[in-house]
Coordinates of C-alpha atoms in Angstrom, one line a residue:
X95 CA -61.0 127.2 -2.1
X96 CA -62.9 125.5 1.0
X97 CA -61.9 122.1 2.0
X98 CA -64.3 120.4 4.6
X99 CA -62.3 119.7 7.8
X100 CA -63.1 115.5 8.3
X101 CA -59.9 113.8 8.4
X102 CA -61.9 110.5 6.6
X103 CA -63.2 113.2 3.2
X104 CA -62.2 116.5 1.5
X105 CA -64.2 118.1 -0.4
X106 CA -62.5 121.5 -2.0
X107 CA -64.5 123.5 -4.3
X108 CA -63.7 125.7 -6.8
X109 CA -66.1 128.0 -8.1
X110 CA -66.3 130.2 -11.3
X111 CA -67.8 131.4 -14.3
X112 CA -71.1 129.4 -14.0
X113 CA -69.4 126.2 -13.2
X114 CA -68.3 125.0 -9.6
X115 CA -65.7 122.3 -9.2
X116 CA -65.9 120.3 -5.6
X117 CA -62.5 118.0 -5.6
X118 CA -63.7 115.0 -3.8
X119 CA -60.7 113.2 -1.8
X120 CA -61.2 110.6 0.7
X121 CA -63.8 107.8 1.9
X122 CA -67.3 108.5 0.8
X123 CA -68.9 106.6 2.9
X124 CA -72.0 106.2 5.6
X125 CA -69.9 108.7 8.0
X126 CA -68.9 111.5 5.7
X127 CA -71.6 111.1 2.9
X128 CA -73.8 114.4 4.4
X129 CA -70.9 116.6 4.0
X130 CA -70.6 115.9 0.4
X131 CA -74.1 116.6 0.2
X132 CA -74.4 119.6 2.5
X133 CA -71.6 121.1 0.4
X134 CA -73.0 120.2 -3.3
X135 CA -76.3 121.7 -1.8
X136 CA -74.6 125.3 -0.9
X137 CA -72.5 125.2 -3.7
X138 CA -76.1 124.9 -6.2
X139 CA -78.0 127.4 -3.7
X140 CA -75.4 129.9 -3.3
X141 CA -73.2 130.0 -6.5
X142 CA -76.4 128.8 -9.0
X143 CA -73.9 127.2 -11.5
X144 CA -74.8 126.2 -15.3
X145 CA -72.2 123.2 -14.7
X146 CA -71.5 121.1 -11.7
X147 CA -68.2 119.2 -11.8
X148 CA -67.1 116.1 -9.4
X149 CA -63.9 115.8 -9.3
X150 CA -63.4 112.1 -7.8
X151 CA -59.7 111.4 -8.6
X152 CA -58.8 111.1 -4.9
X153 CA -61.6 109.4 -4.0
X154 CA -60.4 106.1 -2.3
X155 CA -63.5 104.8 -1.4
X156 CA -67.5 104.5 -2.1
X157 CA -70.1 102.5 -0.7
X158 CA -73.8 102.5 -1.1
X159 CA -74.4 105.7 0.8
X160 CA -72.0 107.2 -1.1
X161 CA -73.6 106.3 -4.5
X162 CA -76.6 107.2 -2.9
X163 CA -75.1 110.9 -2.1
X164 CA -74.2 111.1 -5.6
X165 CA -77.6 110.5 -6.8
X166 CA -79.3 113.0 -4.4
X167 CA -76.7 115.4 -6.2
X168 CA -77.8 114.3 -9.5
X169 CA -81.8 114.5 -9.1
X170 CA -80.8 118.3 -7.3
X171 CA -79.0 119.3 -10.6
X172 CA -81.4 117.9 -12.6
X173 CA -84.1 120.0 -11.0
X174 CA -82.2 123.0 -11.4
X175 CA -81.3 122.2 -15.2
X176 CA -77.7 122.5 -13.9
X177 CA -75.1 120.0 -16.2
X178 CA -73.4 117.1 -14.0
X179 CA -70.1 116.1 -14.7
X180 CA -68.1 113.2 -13.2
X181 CA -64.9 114.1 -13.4
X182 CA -61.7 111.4 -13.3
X183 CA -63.9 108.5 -11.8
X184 CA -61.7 105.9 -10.7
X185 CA -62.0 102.3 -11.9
X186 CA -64.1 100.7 -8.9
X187 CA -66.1 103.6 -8.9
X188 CA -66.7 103.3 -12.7
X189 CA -67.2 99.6 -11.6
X190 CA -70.2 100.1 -9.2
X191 CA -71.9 102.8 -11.4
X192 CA -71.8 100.7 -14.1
X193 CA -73.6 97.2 -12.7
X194 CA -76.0 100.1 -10.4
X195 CA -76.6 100.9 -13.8
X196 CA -76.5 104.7 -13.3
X197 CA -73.4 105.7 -15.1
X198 CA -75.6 107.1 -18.1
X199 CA -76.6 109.8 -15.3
X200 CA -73.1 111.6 -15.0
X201 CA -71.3 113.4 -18.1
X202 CA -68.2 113.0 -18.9
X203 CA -65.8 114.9 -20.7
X204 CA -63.5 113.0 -23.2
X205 CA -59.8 113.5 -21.5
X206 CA -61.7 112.2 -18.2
X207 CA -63.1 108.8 -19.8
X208 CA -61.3 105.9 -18.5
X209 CA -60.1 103.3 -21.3
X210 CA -62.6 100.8 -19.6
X211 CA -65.4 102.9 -20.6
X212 CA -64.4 103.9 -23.8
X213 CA -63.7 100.5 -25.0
X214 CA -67.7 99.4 -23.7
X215 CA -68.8 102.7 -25.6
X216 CA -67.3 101.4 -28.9
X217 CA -68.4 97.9 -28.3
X218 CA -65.1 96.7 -27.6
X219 CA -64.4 93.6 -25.2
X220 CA -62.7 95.2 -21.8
X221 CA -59.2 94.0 -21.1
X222 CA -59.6 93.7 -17.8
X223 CA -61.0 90.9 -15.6
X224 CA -64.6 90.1 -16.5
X225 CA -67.5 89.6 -13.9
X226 CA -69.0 86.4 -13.9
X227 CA -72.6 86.2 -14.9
X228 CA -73.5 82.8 -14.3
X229 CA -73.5 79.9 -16.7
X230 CA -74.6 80.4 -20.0
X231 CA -77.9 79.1 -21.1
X232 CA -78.8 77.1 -24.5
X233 CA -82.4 76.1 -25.1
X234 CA -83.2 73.1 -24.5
X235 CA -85.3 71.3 -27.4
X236 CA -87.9 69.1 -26.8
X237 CA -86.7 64.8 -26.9
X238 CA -89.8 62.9 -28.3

């Protein structure tokens, strides 16, 4: 196991058969994003991997570089045919992927899905707090 030595992200990886684990722990942020990267980069050059996991349960933070980083990592699998698994996404992160609209790009294993997503999957109205969308809209008709 590695773990990358910035106080602010970890990133540990585990490698084997044909599938590398990197345990993501931390702030993905502006500041740490390129190590995440770096690493996910040497993990595909060096270990060639069928399956990729990220394991983001201690992940305490992403902003827009980070969701950036994660989609570098995504087109690199992708380009490799390597699988990419998001493993344990917590809830703001499942949050921001979903109104980025990029969730769809990160597998998910069934003990990993948060209820959140499973209830959208089935249709289901989530329990928690719901994002405002503006005013709803009903045609006008025309007054003669």
């Amino acid at each position: 196991m590695t773990v990358l030595p910035n106080p602010l992200l970890t990133v540990a990886v585990e490698a084997g058969p044909r599938t590398v684990r990197l345990r993501i722990g931390g702030d993905l942020d502006y500041d740490t994003s390129g190590e995440l990267a770096a690493r996910a980069q040497a993990c595909l050059d060096e270990q060639s991997p069928d399956v990729l996991h990220l394991d983001c349960a201690e992940l305490r933070l992403c902003d827009s570089m980070g969701v950036s980083t994660l989609l570098q990592i995504h087109r690199s699998t992708t380009a490799r045919g390597v699988r990419l698994h998001l493993d344990s996404p917590p809830p703001f992160l499942e949050r921001i992927l979903a109104v980025t609209g990029t969730r769809h790009l990160f597998e998910t294993t069934a003990a990993d899905e948060q209820p959140e997503q499973a209830q959208a999957d089935e249709g289901a109205r989530p329990t928690g707090p719901a994002m405002f969308t503006g005013p709803s809209r009903t045609p006008r008709t025309p007054s003669g």
